Structure formats: structure tokens, C-alpha cells
């Protein structure tokens, strides 16, 4: 009897360890640590094939966990991609997809942002007893009607603590760097202002010399109109550094404008402090890096250290920050009890250049980049998971997955329940990550550029084929360049795109670089695949409901009454951080 009982216990124990008893893991509610880089290309880190930029800490995550090779962002620009990440839903469902040329939030004092009726994974984890924190970039809006209503703020979307930048880095945040916020529009406004000034001077000189017969009242009116025109636009674009480049702690502005030379240290200090404060858990920490978005401000410790210029320096600094945060997990004995994830919000920015110097990322073998809704280079990103003892180390998975999958995955880990009153497009990844499932739950993924559907991916599970049909593609400039050089990003509509009928079709399982489009002559299944994808689009569109467009032109406009300000508007400047740049 004793022997039989011993044998039964041994078999049960063996079964437990071989299958990573997930019910016990769920009961323990692991800490959740999410790293999200900004504009990082899939080819920029060592474990995805880069040999010129050193990323030992991110590579360590991949060695100790699971690496995804077909991890897809729901959008190719920051605001919509992050909205999808936070909600598990395509951004078109929440109104975070744009039908105009403004595809990401432009101002802290705009009125658009993540709607209050959207439920983030932070909110659901908060309900499960998690302490939730966001350190870094938000870019989902701040206010709706007043400067302190904070309707779009992280604390209104399930985060208990926020320290970081409510918008995003821009060249305007760094002195002596060409501005990139509506640069073409600013040039036009300057030109119009100069024309009005020249007209006033000409009229005045003509009046004084008697060459022009006009009334002083007319000259005064032209001067007044010109002055009001100049003030109307320069009050916003002339002070971008003060309006947009700010740091907040919860609802309070702590730096206005921010001092970039110490921002990385402050972000790291805040992330480490959050982990230490909440080491008894469970906690959710979302570390949303400002790296590696232009202007690529990098501290002196890392300048000139990489073999890939300023961009490589910035990537290596971010990797160092990842390592410091992982070290804290080790020191606090939290490594084995923390579900860790690393990804980028979309592909690298190919058009980011300064002369001949490339300031954007590398997307490996994949065509296109940031801003391109369909091509792989804009949406295929790194995806790495680690949870020692639960996820098998050193695993590589080549199945279609999405950043939207993080939503149901972390809600599942926390023991929460997904909302039943809306469509959730993400899928729980745990069966795939643990090896309990061999195929992704995604059959179709829809690739939007703003609110325009550019491409669709079909995962034909019985054959292993990954079909991708492009209905719209950007027109590269110059032709064949692979990007829209001379513009900030490729457009989604208008003369800057080409519509394809029949669509361009690729089998990514055989042609991941999308170099050889198929046709009815070269692919026997061409018509069948196109019909199947067409029916999927019809079904997908039936699940969409009209919602207010958060990225409308009106919502994008700078509104002074919505401006976060640490003083009395317009006297908005402060530094509540002192000179503290020393960490630990």
C-alpha cells in the first residue's frame, strides 16, 4: 500500500512539473512587467540577428524565455498601436484610427485620446488586486474639456501610478534640432506671416512717400489682422518645448520643459522604486520607453559607444535600462514570480535621417517601416516572454501573434474576466507560449493604415501557409527606395498610395520579404485565397460599429484651455526634480 501510494505521488509530481501546473501559477497571481520600446525595428537587437548593436539584456530575456518571430502590431504608428495594445482591440473600434493625415496625437492640449468607455488591461488587473504603474510614454491623451479633467490620463484608465511623458518625444524637445511637429505647415505659416509683414511695410512706405494712396485705417487693419494671424499660430508652434515636452507624476507636472539629459535616469529610478515599493505584489508595471524615438537624446555614458552611430547608442542605453530593471527582480527574488514581456510599438522609422546619417531603426529583411500599415517592416516587431519555471527557455515560435494578445493574456494570468460587451481581438497566448498549443488562435489579422484597410493576413493552418493580400500600398519616393523619403511618413490615402485590384498576394511562409507577388498564373490557389480573404473582410466589417473619431482635425488642434501647466497659464515652467540624477 505504501509503495502504491509512493508511486502515485511520484507520477503526480512528474506530471505536475512536465506540464507546468498552470492552475497553481494562476492562483499565485504573478507580477507582470511589460517593456515597450518606441520605434524599435525588429532587426535592431541581437537575438533577431543584429551584430552591430549590443543588446545583451534583451538577448538574455530571449535565451531564458520564448521568442516570437511573427509578432504583429495592430498599427504602424504610436498612438493607434498603443491603444490596441492597452485594449486588445483594433484601434478603429475605439476611434483611435484616423481618416485624415494626423494619425497620432500631436499636442498635450488636444482633446482627443483613449475614450473613457474603453477598458484597459490595467483596469481589469486593478480589479484583481494588482497595484498598477506606468513609467514612460503614454501618448493616449490627457484632457477633454478642461485643463484638469484628466479624462484620457493614465490614472483614469486603471493605472494607480504614472510617471512619465503624457505625449511623445519630438525633435522640438531638444534645442538646436530642426523641429518636426508640422514642419511643412510651420514653413507655410512663416511664409504667410512674412508676406503680410512685407505688405504692411510696403503700404506704410508707399503712404509715407505718397506713392500709394490708401487710408491709414486700412494699413492699421492689415497690421492687426497680420498680428492676430501670427499670434494665433506662433502661440502654439513657437512654444512646443513648453507645451509638449513635459514630465508628470500622476496629475502633477514636474518638469516643464523636461531636461532630456537626465530623463533616462529619472525613468529608471522610478521603475526601480515602483518594483521595490510593491515587491510583495502582485504588481503590473508597464515600462513604456521614450527610447528609441527621435531626437535620440542619449546620455554621455553611451555616446559614441556603439558601431551604429547615435541610433545604436540609444538602443544600447535602452538595453542597459532593461538590464538594471531585471537586476532588481533578481535582487528582490522576484524573477521566478514575474511574467516579463518585451516588444516595440511598431517598426523602425526609415525616413528619420539627418543628412546621410540614419536616425531610424532597421527592420531586417522586411519591406517598409513605421507609418506603413501593410508592409511587414512597419508592423512586425520583436516579441519576447520570460517566466522561469512556467515558460520553456530558449523557445522560438513562428506563429502569427499580435500585440493585442497581451490584453487577454495578462487578464488570464491575473484571474480576471474579459469584457463581454465588446469585441476583443487579442487571443490568450499562454497555451502557445507553454507548448500546449502548436498553432496560433489567429486565422486572420487585419492591417490598417489609419482607418483604411491596407492588407489582410490569412493563417491557413492546415497547410502552414501565411497568405497576405495588399489592397493598398504606399508610393515610395524615390521609386523603389522602400520608403517615402522627403516626407515624415508614407500616407494612407490619396495620391500617395496605389490601389491594387486584384490585390498583391504573398505567401509569407515562402517569401517573408514580400519580394515576389503571386498571380493567378503562378499560384493555383490565387483565386481561392482572394475569395477567402474577401469573405473575412466582410465578416470583420460587420463587427465594426461607428464611434467618435478621436484623431479628428478638431481634436488635434492645440487648445490653450486644455494645456497642462505647472504654473499659471501661459507662464508654464518648473523643475520639481532638482538635480537628482543619481540612482541607487
Coordinates of C-alpha atoms in Angstrom, one line a residue:
X1 CA 0.0 0.0 0.0
X2 CA 2.8 2.4 0.9
X3 CA 4.6 1.5 -2.3
X4 CA 1.5 2.2 -4.4
X5 CA 0.9 5.5 -2.6
X6 CA 4.5 6.5 -3.2
X7 CA 4.3 5.5 -6.9
X8 CA 1.1 7.5 -7.3
X9 CA 2.6 10.6 -5.6
X10 CA 5.7 10.3 -7.9
X11 CA 3.7 10.1 -11.1
X12 CA 1.6 13.0 -10.0
X13 CA 4.7 15.1 -9.2
X14 CA 6.2 14.2 -12.5
X15 CA 3.1 15.2 -14.4
X16 CA 3.0 18.5 -12.4
X17 CA 6.5 19.5 -13.4
X18 CA 6.3 18.4 -17.0
X19 CA 3.1 20.3 -17.7
X20 CA 3.9 23.4 -15.5
X21 CA 0.8 23.1 -13.4
X22 CA -0.8 26.3 -14.7
X23 CA -3.7 26.4 -12.2
X24 CA -1.2 26.8 -9.4
X25 CA 0.6 29.5 -11.3
X26 CA -2.7 31.4 -11.9
X27 CA -3.6 31.1 -8.2
X28 CA -0.3 32.8 -7.3
X29 CA -1.0 35.9 -9.5
X30 CA 2.4 36.6 -10.9
X31 CA 3.8 40.1 -11.1
X32 CA 3.6 41.4 -14.7
X33 CA 6.4 43.5 -16.2
X34 CA 5.8 44.9 -19.7
X35 CA 8.6 46.6 -21.7
X36 CA 7.5 48.5 -24.8
X37 CA 10.1 50.3 -26.9
X38 CA 9.3 53.2 -29.2
X39 CA 10.1 52.9 -32.9
X40 CA 12.5 49.9 -32.5
X41 CA 13.0 47.8 -35.6
X42 CA 12.9 44.0 -35.4
X43 CA 16.4 43.9 -36.8
X44 CA 17.9 46.2 -34.1
X45 CA 18.6 43.7 -31.4
X46 CA 21.0 40.8 -31.2
X47 CA 18.6 37.9 -30.8
X48 CA 16.8 38.9 -34.0
X49 CA 20.1 38.9 -36.0
X50 CA 21.8 42.2 -35.4
X51 CA 25.5 42.0 -34.9
X52 CA 26.4 45.7 -34.8
X53 CA 24.3 46.8 -31.8
X54 CA 24.9 45.2 -28.4
X55 CA 21.7 44.2 -26.6
X56 CA 22.9 41.6 -24.0
X57 CA 20.0 42.1 -21.6
X58 CA 17.2 41.8 -24.2
X59 CA 19.0 38.8 -25.6
X60 CA 19.1 37.3 -22.1
X61 CA 15.3 37.5 -21.9
X62 CA 15.1 35.6 -25.2
X63 CA 17.5 32.9 -24.0
X64 CA 15.6 32.5 -20.8
X65 CA 12.2 32.5 -22.4
X66 CA 10.2 32.5 -25.6
X67 CA 10.9 34.5 -28.8
X68 CA 8.2 35.2 -31.3
X69 CA 9.2 35.7 -34.9
X70 CA 5.9 36.8 -36.3
X71 CA 4.7 39.3 -33.7
X72 CA 2.5 41.9 -35.3
X73 CA 1.5 45.5 -34.2
X74 CA -2.1 46.5 -34.8
X75 CA -0.9 49.8 -36.3
X76 CA 2.3 51.2 -37.7
X77 CA 2.2 54.5 -35.6
X78 CA 2.4 55.1 -31.9
X79 CA -1.0 56.3 -30.8
X80 CA -3.2 53.7 -32.5
X81 CA -0.8 50.8 -31.9
X82 CA -0.6 51.6 -28.1
X83 CA -4.4 52.0 -28.0
X84 CA -4.7 48.5 -29.4
X85 CA -2.1 47.2 -27.0
X86 CA -3.9 48.6 -24.0
X87 CA -7.4 47.5 -25.0
X88 CA -6.8 44.3 -27.0
X89 CA -8.9 45.8 -29.8
X90 CA -8.2 47.2 -33.3
X91 CA -7.9 51.0 -32.9
X92 CA -10.7 51.5 -35.4
X93 CA -13.1 50.1 -32.8
X94 CA -12.2 52.8 -30.2
X95 CA -12.0 55.7 -32.6
X96 CA -8.2 55.8 -32.4
X97 CA -7.8 55.3 -36.1
X98 CA -7.6 58.4 -38.3
X99 CA -9.2 59.2 -41.6
X100 CA -7.0 62.4 -42.1
X101 CA -3.3 62.9 -42.2
X102 CA -3.0 63.3 -38.4
X103 CA -2.6 59.6 -37.4
X104 CA -1.1 60.2 -33.9
X105 CA -1.8 62.7 -31.2
X106 CA 0.1 66.0 -31.7
X107 CA -0.5 68.1 -28.6
X108 CA -0.9 67.6 -24.8
X109 CA -3.6 70.3 -25.2
X110 CA -5.6 68.4 -27.9
X111 CA -9.0 67.0 -26.9
X112 CA -8.6 63.5 -28.4
X113 CA -7.5 60.4 -26.6
X114 CA -8.4 56.9 -25.4
X115 CA -12.1 57.1 -24.7
X116 CA -13.3 56.7 -21.1
X117 CA -15.6 53.7 -22.1
X118 CA -12.5 51.7 -23.2
X119 CA -11.4 49.2 -20.6
X120 CA -7.6 48.7 -20.5
X121 CA -5.8 45.6 -19.1
X122 CA -4.6 47.9 -16.3
X123 CA -8.2 48.5 -15.2
X124 CA -9.0 44.8 -15.1
X125 CA -5.8 43.9 -13.2
X126 CA -6.6 46.7 -10.8
X127 CA -9.9 45.0 -10.1
X128 CA -8.0 41.8 -9.3
X129 CA -5.9 43.4 -6.6
X130 CA -2.9 44.4 -8.6
X131 CA -1.0 47.6 -8.0
X132 CA -0.6 49.1 -11.4
X133 CA 2.0 51.5 -12.7
X134 CA 3.1 53.2 -15.9
X135 CA 6.5 54.6 -16.3
X136 CA 7.4 56.5 -19.5
X137 CA 5.4 57.3 -22.6
X138 CA 1.6 57.5 -22.7
X139 CA 0.5 59.2 -25.9
X140 CA -3.2 58.5 -25.4
X141 CA -4.3 62.0 -24.5
X142 CA -4.8 64.0 -21.3
X143 CA -7.9 66.2 -21.1
X144 CA -11.2 66.5 -22.8
X145 CA -12.9 69.8 -21.8
X146 CA -10.8 71.4 -19.1
X147 CA -7.1 71.5 -18.2
X148 CA -7.6 69.3 -15.2
X149 CA -10.4 66.9 -16.1
X150 CA -7.8 64.2 -17.0
X151 CA -10.4 62.2 -18.9
X152 CA -7.7 60.4 -21.0
X153 CA -5.0 60.3 -18.3
X154 CA -3.4 57.0 -17.3
X155 CA -4.9 57.3 -13.8
X156 CA -8.4 57.4 -15.5
X157 CA -7.6 54.2 -17.3
X158 CA -6.6 51.8 -14.5
X159 CA -3.1 52.9 -13.5
X160 CA -2.5 53.6 -9.8
X161 CA 0.7 55.4 -10.5
X162 CA 2.1 57.3 -13.5
X163 CA 5.4 59.0 -14.0
X164 CA 6.5 60.0 -17.5
X165 CA 5.6 61.9 -20.6
X166 CA 1.9 62.2 -21.5
X167 CA 2.8 62.7 -25.1
X168 CA 5.9 61.6 -27.0
X169 CA 9.4 62.8 -27.8
X170 CA 9.9 65.1 -30.7
X171 CA 12.8 67.0 -32.2
X172 CA 11.2 70.1 -30.7
X173 CA 12.1 68.8 -27.3
X174 CA 15.9 69.2 -28.0
X175 CA 17.5 72.5 -28.6
X176 CA 19.4 73.1 -31.9
X177 CA 17.4 70.3 -33.6
X178 CA 15.2 71.0 -36.6
X179 CA 11.5 70.9 -35.4
X180 CA 9.4 68.0 -36.7
X181 CA 5.9 68.9 -35.5
X182 CA 4.0 70.0 -38.6
X183 CA 7.3 71.3 -40.1
X184 CA 5.8 71.8 -43.6
X185 CA 2.8 73.6 -42.1
X186 CA 5.0 75.8 -40.0
X187 CA 7.1 76.8 -43.1
X188 CA 3.9 77.8 -44.8
X189 CA 2.7 79.9 -41.8
X190 CA 6.1 81.6 -41.6
X191 CA 5.8 82.4 -45.3
X192 CA 2.3 83.8 -45.0
X193 CA 3.4 85.9 -42.0
X194 CA 6.4 87.3 -43.9
X195 CA 4.1 88.1 -46.9
X196 CA 1.7 90.0 -44.6
X197 CA 4.6 91.8 -42.9
X198 CA 6.1 92.8 -46.3
X199 CA 2.6 94.0 -47.4
X200 CA 2.3 96.2 -44.3
X201 CA 5.8 97.6 -44.8
X202 CA 5.1 98.3 -48.5
X203 CA 1.8 100.0 -47.7
X204 CA 3.4 102.1 -45.0
X205 CA 6.4 103.1 -47.1
X206 CA 4.1 103.9 -50.0
X207 CA 1.8 106.0 -47.8
X208 CA 4.7 108.0 -46.3
X209 CA 6.3 108.7 -49.7
X210 CA 3.0 109.4 -51.4
X211 CA 3.4 106.6 -54.0
X212 CA 0.3 104.7 -52.7
X213 CA -2.9 106.4 -51.9
X214 CA -4.5 104.5 -49.1
X215 CA -6.0 105.2 -45.7
X216 CA -4.1 104.7 -42.5
X217 CA -7.1 102.7 -41.2
X218 CA -6.6 100.1 -43.9
X219 CA -3.0 99.8 -43.0
X220 CA -3.9 99.5 -39.4
X221 CA -6.5 96.8 -40.1
X222 CA -4.0 94.8 -42.2
X223 CA -1.4 95.2 -39.4
X224 CA -4.0 94.0 -36.8
X225 CA -5.1 91.0 -38.9
X226 CA -1.5 90.0 -39.6
X227 CA -0.6 90.3 -35.9
X228 CA -3.5 88.2 -34.9
X229 CA -2.7 85.6 -37.5
X230 CA 0.9 85.4 -36.3
X231 CA -0.1 85.2 -32.6
X232 CA -2.7 82.5 -33.4
X233 CA -0.2 80.1 -34.7
X234 CA 3.1 81.1 -33.0
X235 CA 1.5 80.9 -29.6
X236 CA 1.3 77.1 -30.2
X237 CA 4.1 76.2 -32.6
X238 CA 6.6 78.7 -31.1
X239 CA 6.5 77.1 -27.7
X240 CA 6.2 73.4 -28.5
X241 CA 9.0 72.6 -26.0
X242 CA 6.9 74.1 -23.2
X243 CA 3.6 72.7 -24.3
X244 CA 4.5 69.2 -25.3
X245 CA 7.9 68.3 -23.7
X246 CA 6.8 67.8 -20.1
X247 CA 7.0 65.2 -17.4
X248 CA 4.2 64.3 -15.0
X249 CA 3.9 62.4 -11.8
X250 CA 0.3 61.3 -11.5
X251 CA -1.7 64.5 -12.2
X252 CA 1.1 66.9 -11.4
X253 CA 3.5 68.4 -13.9
X254 CA 7.1 68.0 -12.5
X255 CA 9.2 69.3 -15.4
X256 CA 8.1 71.9 -18.0
X257 CA 10.1 71.8 -20.2
X258 CA 11.8 68.5 -19.5
X259 CA 15.6 68.2 -19.3
X260 CA 16.5 65.4 -21.6
X261 CA 20.0 64.9 -20.2
X262 CA 18.5 63.3 -17.1
X263 CA 15.2 61.8 -18.3
X264 CA 16.6 58.2 -18.8
X265 CA 17.9 58.3 -15.2
X266 CA 14.6 59.5 -13.8
X267 CA 12.6 56.9 -15.7
X268 CA 14.9 54.1 -14.5
X269 CA 14.8 55.4 -10.9
X270 CA 11.0 55.5 -11.0
X271 CA 10.7 51.9 -12.4
X272 CA 13.1 50.5 -9.8
X273 CA 11.4 52.4 -7.0
X274 CA 8.0 51.1 -8.1
X275 CA 9.2 47.5 -8.0
X276 CA 10.8 47.9 -4.6
X277 CA 7.7 49.5 -3.2
X278 CA 5.5 46.7 -4.5
X279 CA 7.8 43.8 -4.1
X280 CA 5.2 41.9 -2.0
X281 CA 2.9 42.2 -5.1
X282 CA 1.1 41.5 -7.1
X283 CA 2.0 44.4 -9.4
X284 CA 1.7 45.4 -13.0
X285 CA 4.5 47.6 -14.2
X286 CA 4.3 48.9 -17.8
X287 CA 7.7 50.4 -18.7
X288 CA 7.0 52.4 -21.9
X289 CA 10.4 53.6 -23.1
X290 CA 10.9 57.0 -24.7
X291 CA 13.8 55.2 -26.5
X292 CA 14.4 54.9 -29.5
X293 CA 12.3 57.8 -30.9
X294 CA 14.0 60.8 -32.4
X295 CA 15.7 63.0 -31.3
X296 CA 17.6 60.1 -29.8
X297 CA 18.9 62.0 -26.8
X298 CA 21.5 59.7 -25.3
X299 CA 23.4 60.3 -22.0
X300 CA 27.2 60.8 -22.2
X301 CA 27.9 57.3 -20.9
X302 CA 26.7 55.7 -24.1
X303 CA 27.5 58.3 -26.8
X304 CA 29.8 57.0 -29.4
X305 CA 30.0 53.6 -27.9
X306 CA 28.0 51.6 -30.5
X307 CA 29.0 50.6 -34.0
X308 CA 25.8 52.0 -35.4
X309 CA 26.0 55.7 -34.7
X310 CA 23.7 57.7 -32.5
X311 CA 20.8 55.3 -33.1
X312 CA 22.8 52.4 -31.9
X313 CA 24.0 54.3 -28.8
X314 CA 20.3 55.0 -27.9
X315 CA 19.4 51.3 -28.4
X316 CA 22.3 50.2 -26.2
X317 CA 21.2 52.7 -23.5
X318 CA 17.7 51.3 -23.5
X319 CA 19.1 47.7 -23.2
X320 CA 21.2 48.9 -20.2
X321 CA 18.0 50.2 -18.6
X322 CA 16.3 46.8 -19.3
X323 CA 19.2 45.1 -17.6
X324 CA 19.0 47.4 -14.5
X325 CA 15.3 46.6 -14.0
X326 CA 15.9 42.9 -14.5
X327 CA 18.7 43.1 -11.9
X328 CA 16.2 44.5 -9.4
X329 CA 13.9 41.5 -10.0
X330 CA 16.9 39.2 -9.2
X331 CA 17.9 41.1 -6.0
X332 CA 14.3 41.2 -4.7
X333 CA 13.9 37.4 -5.5
X334 CA 11.0 38.2 -7.9
X335 CA 12.4 36.7 -11.2
X336 CA 10.6 33.4 -11.0
X337 CA 7.4 35.1 -9.9
X338 CA 7.3 37.7 -12.7
X339 CA 5.8 37.4 -16.2
X340 CA 8.1 39.6 -18.3
X341 CA 7.5 40.8 -21.9
X342 CA 9.5 42.9 -24.3
X343 CA 8.3 44.4 -27.7
X344 CA 8.2 47.5 -29.8
X345 CA 5.1 49.5 -30.7
X346 CA 5.8 49.2 -34.4
X347 CA 8.7 49.1 -36.9
X348 CA 11.7 51.3 -37.3
X349 CA 11.4 54.8 -38.8
X350 CA 13.2 54.6 -42.2
X351 CA 12.6 58.3 -43.1
X352 CA 14.2 59.5 -39.9
X353 CA 17.5 61.0 -41.2
X354 CA 19.9 63.8 -40.6
X355 CA 21.7 64.3 -43.9
X356 CA 23.3 60.9 -44.6
X357 CA 23.0 59.7 -41.0
X358 CA 20.2 57.2 -40.4
X359 CA 18.3 58.1 -37.2
X360 CA 15.7 55.4 -37.5
X361 CA 15.7 51.6 -37.0
X362 CA 16.4 48.6 -39.2
X363 CA 13.6 46.2 -40.0
X364 CA 15.8 43.4 -41.1
X365 CA 14.7 41.5 -44.2
X366 CA 11.2 43.0 -44.1
X367 CA 9.9 45.7 -46.5
X368 CA 8.8 49.1 -45.3
X369 CA 8.8 50.7 -41.9
X370 CA 7.0 53.0 -39.5
X371 CA 3.8 54.5 -40.9
X372 CA 3.2 51.8 -43.5
X373 CA 0.1 49.9 -42.5
X374 CA 0.6 46.9 -44.7
X375 CA 4.2 46.1 -45.3
X376 CA 5.9 43.8 -42.8
X377 CA 8.6 46.2 -41.8
X378 CA 6.1 48.6 -40.3
X379 CA 4.2 46.1 -38.2
X380 CA 6.4 43.0 -37.5
X381 CA 8.2 43.7 -34.2
X382 CA 10.2 41.8 -31.5
X383 CA 8.2 39.8 -29.1
X384 CA 9.9 38.1 -26.1
X385 CA 8.4 36.5 -23.0
X386 CA 10.0 35.2 -19.9
X387 CA 8.6 33.4 -16.8
X388 CA 11.1 30.9 -15.4
X389 CA 9.5 27.6 -14.5
X390 CA 6.4 28.2 -16.5
X391 CA 7.6 29.2 -20.0
X392 CA 10.2 26.9 -21.6
X393 CA 13.5 28.6 -22.0
X394 CA 15.1 29.0 -25.4
X395 CA 11.9 28.5 -27.4
X396 CA 11.2 30.1 -30.8
X397 CA 7.7 30.3 -32.1
X398 CA 6.9 31.3 -35.7
X399 CA 3.2 31.6 -35.5
X400 CA 1.2 34.9 -36.2
X401 CA 0.6 36.7 -32.9
X402 CA -0.4 40.3 -32.1
X403 CA 0.4 43.0 -29.6
X404 CA -3.3 42.9 -28.9
X405 CA -2.8 39.4 -27.4
X406 CA -1.1 40.8 -24.3
X407 CA -4.5 42.1 -23.1
X408 CA -6.3 38.7 -22.8
X409 CA -3.0 37.0 -21.7
X410 CA -2.3 39.2 -18.7
X411 CA -6.0 39.3 -17.7
X412 CA -6.0 35.5 -17.7
X413 CA -2.8 35.4 -15.6
X414 CA -4.4 37.7 -13.1
X415 CA -7.5 35.6 -12.8
X416 CA -9.7 38.3 -14.4
X417 CA -12.6 38.0 -16.9
X418 CA -12.6 39.7 -20.3
X419 CA -15.4 42.2 -21.0
X420 CA -18.4 40.6 -22.7
X421 CA -19.9 43.8 -24.1
X422 CA -17.3 44.4 -26.8
X423 CA -15.2 42.6 -29.3
X424 CA -11.7 41.6 -28.0
X425 CA -9.4 41.0 -31.0
X426 CA -6.5 39.6 -29.0
X427 CA -6.1 36.0 -28.0
X428 CA -4.6 34.4 -24.8
X429 CA -1.1 33.4 -25.7
X430 CA -0.4 31.1 -22.7
X431 CA -1.2 27.8 -24.5
X432 CA 1.1 28.7 -27.4
X433 CA 3.9 30.0 -25.1
X434 CA 3.8 26.9 -22.9
X435 CA 3.7 24.5 -25.8
X436 CA 0.2 23.2 -25.0
X437 CA -0.9 24.5 -28.4
X438 CA 1.1 24.3 -31.7
X439 CA -0.9 26.8 -33.7
X440 CA -1.9 30.4 -33.2
X441 CA -5.6 31.2 -32.5
X442 CA -5.5 33.9 -35.1
X443 CA -6.8 32.9 -38.5
X444 CA -7.0 36.5 -39.9
X445 CA -5.2 39.7 -39.0
X446 CA -6.3 43.0 -40.5
X447 CA -3.6 45.6 -41.2
X448 CA -4.9 49.2 -41.1
X449 CA -3.2 52.4 -42.1
X450 CA -5.3 54.9 -40.1
X451 CA -8.9 53.9 -40.7
X452 CA -8.0 52.5 -44.2
X453 CA -7.6 48.7 -44.5
X454 CA -4.4 48.2 -46.5
X455 CA -3.7 44.4 -46.1
X456 CA -5.0 41.2 -44.6
X457 CA -3.1 38.1 -43.4
X458 CA -4.6 34.6 -43.5
X459 CA -3.1 31.9 -41.5
X460 CA -4.1 28.7 -43.4
X461 CA -3.4 26.3 -40.5
X462 CA -3.9 23.0 -42.4
X463 CA -1.2 23.9 -44.9
X464 CA 1.1 26.2 -42.8
X465 CA 0.8 28.9 -45.5
X466 CA 0.7 32.6 -44.3
X467 CA -1.1 34.4 -47.1
X468 CA -1.1 38.2 -47.2
X469 CA -3.1 40.3 -49.6
X470 CA -2.3 44.0 -50.1
X471 CA -5.2 46.1 -51.3
X472 CA -3.4 49.5 -50.9
X473 CA 0.4 50.2 -50.8
X474 CA 2.3 53.5 -50.4
X475 CA 4.1 55.0 -53.4
X476 CA 7.8 55.0 -52.4
X477 CA 9.9 58.1 -53.1
X478 CA 12.1 57.9 -54.9
X479 CA 10.7 54.9 -56.8
X480 CA 12.0 51.6 -55.4
X481 CA 13.5 53.3 -52.4
X482 CA 11.5 51.2 -49.9
X483 CA 10.3 54.3 -48.0
X484 CA 8.8 57.8 -48.5
X485 CA 12.0 59.9 -48.2
X486 CA 11.3 63.6 -48.1
X487 CA 8.2 63.0 -46.1
X488 CA 7.9 62.2 -42.4
X489 CA 5.8 59.1 -43.1
X490 CA 4.1 57.4 -46.0
X491 CA 0.5 58.4 -46.5
X492 CA -2.5 56.1 -46.1
X493 CA -4.7 57.6 -48.8
X494 CA -4.8 60.0 -51.7
X495 CA -2.2 60.3 -54.5
X496 CA 0.5 58.9 -52.3
X497 CA -0.9 55.3 -52.4
X498 CA -1.6 52.7 -55.1
X499 CA -4.8 50.6 -55.1
X500 CA -4.5 47.0 -56.3
X501 CA -7.2 45.1 -58.0
X502 CA -6.6 42.2 -57.9
X503 CA -4.6 42.7 -54.7
X504 CA -0.9 41.9 -54.4
X505 CA -0.7 38.4 -52.8
X506 CA 2.3 36.9 -51.0
X507 CA 2.9 33.7 -49.1
X508 CA 5.0 34.9 -46.1
X509 CA 5.9 31.3 -45.2
X510 CA 7.9 31.2 -48.5
X511 CA 8.6 34.9 -49.1
X512 CA 8.7 36.8 -45.8
X513 CA 10.4 39.8 -47.5
X514 CA 7.3 40.3 -49.8
X515 CA 9.6 40.4 -52.8
X516 CA 7.7 38.2 -55.2
X517 CA 3.9 38.9 -55.6
X518 CA 1.9 35.9 -56.8
X519 CA -0.7 35.8 -59.5
X520 CA -3.3 33.5 -60.9
X521 CA -0.7 32.3 -63.4
X522 CA 2.0 31.5 -60.8
X523 CA -0.2 30.4 -57.9
X524 CA -3.0 27.8 -58.4
X525 CA -4.8 28.9 -55.2
X526 CA -4.7 32.6 -56.0
X527 CA -8.5 33.0 -56.7
X528 CA -9.4 30.7 -53.7
X529 CA -7.2 32.7 -51.3
X530 CA -8.5 36.1 -52.5
X531 CA -12.1 35.0 -52.2
X532 CA -11.5 33.6 -48.7
X533 CA -9.8 36.9 -47.6
X534 CA -12.7 38.9 -49.2
X535 CA -15.3 37.0 -47.1
X536 CA -13.2 37.5 -43.9
X537 CA -13.1 41.3 -44.6
X538 CA -16.9 41.3 -45.0
X539 CA -17.3 39.4 -41.7
X540 CA -14.8 41.7 -39.9
X541 CA -16.6 44.9 -41.1
X542 CA -19.9 43.6 -39.8
X543 CA -18.3 43.6 -36.3
X544 CA -17.4 47.3 -36.5
X545 CA -19.7 50.0 -35.1
X546 CA -19.5 53.8 -35.6
X547 CA -17.6 55.6 -32.9
X548 CA -16.4 59.2 -32.5
X549 CA -13.1 59.8 -34.2
X550 CA -10.6 60.7 -31.5
X551 CA -8.0 61.8 -34.1
X552 CA -10.2 64.2 -36.0
X553 CA -8.7 67.6 -37.0
X554 CA -10.7 69.3 -34.3
X555 CA -9.4 67.0 -31.6
X556 CA -5.9 67.5 -32.9
X557 CA -5.9 71.3 -32.6
X558 CA -4.0 72.9 -29.8
X559 CA -6.5 74.3 -27.2
X560 CA -4.9 76.6 -24.6
X561 CA -7.6 75.8 -22.1
X562 CA -6.6 72.2 -22.1
X563 CA -2.8 72.8 -21.6
X564 CA -1.3 71.0 -18.6
X565 CA 0.7 73.7 -16.8
X566 CA 2.7 73.7 -13.6
X567 CA 2.2 77.5 -13.1
X568 CA -0.5 79.9 -14.2
X569 CA -1.0 79.7 -17.9
X570 CA 0.8 80.8 -20.0
X571 CA 3.7 81.0 -17.5
X572 CA 4.3 77.3 -17.6
X573 CA 7.8 76.3 -16.5
X574 CA 9.1 74.4 -13.5
X575 CA 11.6 71.8 -12.3
X576 CA 10.4 69.9 -9.3
X577 CA 13.0 67.1 -9.8
X578 CA 16.0 69.2 -8.6
X579 CA 19.4 67.9 -9.7
X580 CA 18.8 64.3 -8.6
X581 CA 20.2 62.1 -11.4
X582 CA 21.9 59.6 -9.1
X583 CA 20.1 56.3 -8.9
X584 CA 20.7 53.7 -6.2

